[in-house]
Amino acid sequence: QTVERLASYSRIPVINGLTDTHHPVQILCDLFTLWEKRGRVQGLRVVFVGDGNNVCASWLQGAAKMGLHFTLACPKGYGPDAGLLARAEEQARASGATLAVVHDPAAAARGADVLYTDVWTSMGQEEERARRLKDFQGFQVDEALVRLAAPDALVMHCLPAHRGEEITDEVIEGPHSIVFDEAEN
């Protein structure tokens, strides 16, 4: 809210690096990383395994504008803001993007070009940690999930990671991971 309030009174541009509801700079860097690795972003199948948090919200917007096929795999009750999703779906029609919210990470991961995850408990949600750990069981990006994706799938995480929760050590350090290239960008 502080950043948004500052922007409303500012006569110069204010860049939203990170707020509770959006994280556009992260997604710009993620899209650039995908372009570096694949030479394109349009048409890629990105599966976000997590909740409809600020990173996911900006992924929905970025995917819609850039023509990606984006799927959020989340437990029931953890989807994105309905209004934001509706606006992104409207933008997706113009770019040829597709957007989906599903509750089965294995089904979502099949054939994916990119598996993306973020922490299950974001900053400011620490009191929800125990419940979230329970609710997100089965939504970990592990080797079994990566094997369902395309053979050359890339794994991304915006960091910092809670290793052993949303992602395993083997995956974040594995051959599909571009997490540290992503962080560099």
Coordinates of C-alpha atoms in Angstrom, one line a residue:
Q1 CA 0.0 0.0 0.0
T2 CA 2.9 2.3 0.7
V3 CA 4.3 2.0 -2.8
E4 CA 0.8 2.5 -4.4
R5 CA 0.2 5.6 -2.2
L6 CA 3.6 7.0 -3.1
A7 CA 2.9 6.4 -6.8
S8 CA -0.5 8.2 -6.6
Y9 CA 1.2 11.4 -5.3
S10 CA 4.3 11.2 -7.4
R11 CA 5.0 13.3 -10.4
I12 CA 7.7 10.9 -11.5
P13 CA 7.3 7.2 -12.4
V14 CA 7.3 4.8 -9.5
I15 CA 8.2 1.2 -10.3
N16 CA 6.4 -1.6 -8.4
G17 CA 9.3 -3.8 -7.5
L18 CA 7.1 -5.8 -5.1
T19 CA 3.8 -5.4 -3.3
D20 CA 1.5 -7.8 -1.5
T21 CA -0.6 -8.1 -4.6
H22 CA 1.9 -7.9 -7.5
H23 CA 5.5 -8.5 -8.4
P24 CA 5.9 -7.3 -12.0
V25 CA 9.7 -6.8 -11.9
Q26 CA 10.1 -10.5 -11.0
I27 CA 8.0 -11.6 -14.0
L28 CA 9.8 -9.3 -16.4
C29 CA 13.1 -10.9 -15.3
D30 CA 11.5 -14.4 -15.5
L31 CA 10.3 -13.7 -19.0
F32 CA 13.8 -12.4 -20.0
T33 CA 15.3 -15.6 -18.5
L34 CA 13.0 -17.8 -20.6
W35 CA 13.8 -15.8 -23.7
E36 CA 17.5 -16.3 -23.0
K37 CA 17.0 -20.0 -22.6
R38 CA 14.4 -20.7 -25.3
G39 CA 14.7 -17.8 -27.7
R40 CA 11.0 -17.1 -27.4
V41 CA 8.3 -16.8 -24.7
Q42 CA 5.2 -16.9 -26.8
G43 CA 3.5 -20.3 -26.8
L44 CA 5.4 -21.7 -23.9
R45 CA 3.4 -23.8 -21.4
V46 CA 4.2 -22.4 -17.9
V47 CA 2.8 -24.3 -14.8
F48 CA 2.9 -22.4 -11.5
V49 CA 2.6 -24.8 -8.6
G50 CA 1.6 -22.8 -5.5
D51 CA -1.0 -20.2 -4.6
G52 CA -2.5 -17.1 -6.3
N53 CA 0.0 -14.8 -4.6
N54 CA 1.6 -11.7 -5.9
V55 CA 4.1 -13.6 -8.1
C56 CA 1.2 -15.6 -9.6
A57 CA -0.9 -12.5 -10.1
S58 CA 1.9 -10.9 -12.2
W59 CA 2.5 -14.2 -14.0
L60 CA -1.2 -14.2 -15.1
Q61 CA -0.8 -10.7 -16.4
G62 CA 2.5 -11.3 -18.1
A63 CA 1.4 -14.6 -19.7
A64 CA -1.8 -12.9 -20.9
K65 CA 0.1 -10.1 -22.6
M66 CA 2.9 -12.2 -24.0
G67 CA 0.9 -15.2 -25.4
L68 CA 2.0 -17.9 -23.0
H69 CA -0.2 -20.8 -21.8
F70 CA -0.3 -20.4 -18.1
T71 CA -1.7 -22.9 -15.5
L72 CA -1.9 -22.3 -11.8
A73 CA -2.0 -25.6 -9.9
C74 CA -3.2 -24.8 -6.3
P75 CA -5.2 -26.3 -3.5
K76 CA -8.8 -25.3 -3.5
G77 CA -9.3 -22.0 -1.8
Y78 CA -5.8 -20.7 -2.8
G79 CA -6.6 -19.4 -6.3
P80 CA -6.0 -15.9 -7.6
D81 CA -8.2 -12.8 -7.2
A82 CA -11.2 -13.4 -9.4
G83 CA -11.2 -9.8 -10.8
L84 CA -7.5 -10.0 -11.7
L85 CA -8.1 -13.4 -13.4
A86 CA -11.0 -12.0 -15.4
R87 CA -8.9 -9.0 -16.6
A88 CA -6.0 -11.3 -17.5
E89 CA -8.4 -13.6 -19.4
E90 CA -9.7 -10.6 -21.4
Q91 CA -6.1 -9.7 -22.3
A92 CA -5.3 -13.3 -23.1
R93 CA -7.9 -13.3 -25.9
A94 CA -5.9 -10.7 -27.8
S95 CA -2.6 -12.4 -27.5
G96 CA -3.7 -16.0 -28.0
A97 CA -2.7 -16.9 -24.4
T98 CA -4.6 -19.5 -22.3
L99 CA -5.0 -19.3 -18.6
A100 CA -6.2 -22.0 -16.3
V101 CA -6.6 -22.7 -12.6
V102 CA -6.6 -26.4 -11.6
H103 CA -6.2 -28.4 -8.4
D104 CA -4.1 -31.3 -9.6
P105 CA -0.4 -30.5 -10.0
A106 CA 0.4 -33.8 -11.8
A107 CA -2.2 -33.2 -14.5
A108 CA -1.0 -29.6 -14.9
A109 CA 2.6 -30.6 -15.2
R110 CA 2.2 -33.1 -18.0
G111 CA 4.1 -31.8 -21.0
A112 CA 4.9 -28.4 -19.4
D113 CA 7.8 -26.4 -20.7
V114 CA 8.3 -24.6 -17.4
L115 CA 7.5 -25.6 -13.8
Y116 CA 7.5 -22.6 -11.5
T117 CA 7.0 -22.4 -7.8
D118 CA 7.2 -20.0 -4.9
V119 CA 7.1 -20.4 -1.1
W120 CA 3.9 -21.7 0.4
T121 CA 4.0 -19.1 3.2
S122 CA 4.8 -15.6 2.0
M123 CA 6.0 -12.7 4.1
G124 CA 3.3 -11.6 6.4
Q125 CA 1.5 -15.0 6.4
E126 CA 3.7 -16.6 9.1
E127 CA 0.7 -17.2 11.4
E128 CA -0.8 -19.4 8.6
R129 CA 2.3 -21.6 8.2
A130 CA 1.1 -24.7 9.9
R131 CA -2.2 -24.7 8.0
R132 CA -0.5 -24.0 4.6
L133 CA 2.0 -26.8 5.1
K134 CA -0.9 -29.2 5.5
D135 CA -3.0 -27.7 2.7
F136 CA -0.1 -27.8 0.2
Q137 CA 0.8 -31.4 0.7
G138 CA 1.1 -33.0 -2.7
F139 CA 2.0 -29.6 -4.4
Q140 CA 5.8 -29.9 -4.0
V141 CA 7.9 -29.6 -7.1
D142 CA 9.9 -32.8 -6.8
E143 CA 11.6 -35.2 -9.3
A144 CA 8.4 -37.1 -9.9
L145 CA 6.6 -33.9 -10.9
V146 CA 9.5 -32.8 -13.2
R147 CA 9.4 -36.2 -14.9
L148 CA 5.8 -35.4 -16.0
A149 CA 6.9 -32.2 -17.7
A150 CA 8.5 -32.0 -21.1
P151 CA 11.9 -33.8 -21.3
D152 CA 13.7 -30.4 -21.6
A153 CA 11.4 -28.6 -19.1
L154 CA 12.9 -25.7 -17.1
V155 CA 12.3 -25.2 -13.4
M156 CA 12.0 -21.7 -11.9
H157 CA 11.6 -20.3 -8.4
C158 CA 11.7 -16.6 -7.5
L159 CA 13.7 -17.2 -4.3
P160 CA 14.2 -17.4 -1.5
A161 CA 13.2 -21.1 -1.4
H162 CA 12.0 -23.1 1.6
R163 CA 13.8 -26.3 0.4
G164 CA 12.0 -29.4 1.3
E165 CA 8.6 -27.6 1.3
E166 CA 7.6 -26.3 -2.1
I167 CA 10.7 -27.6 -3.9
T168 CA 13.3 -30.3 -3.2
D169 CA 17.0 -29.9 -3.1
E170 CA 17.4 -32.4 -6.0
V171 CA 15.2 -30.2 -8.3
I172 CA 16.5 -26.8 -7.3
E173 CA 20.1 -28.0 -7.8
G174 CA 19.2 -30.4 -10.7
P175 CA 19.7 -30.2 -14.5
H176 CA 16.3 -28.6 -15.2
S177 CA 16.8 -25.8 -12.8
I178 CA 17.4 -22.3 -14.1
V179 CA 16.7 -20.7 -10.7
F180 CA 20.1 -19.1 -10.3
D181 CA 20.1 -17.7 -13.8
E182 CA 16.7 -16.3 -13.1
A183 CA 18.0 -14.8 -9.8
E184 CA 21.0 -13.2 -11.7
N185 CA 18.6 -11.6 -14.2

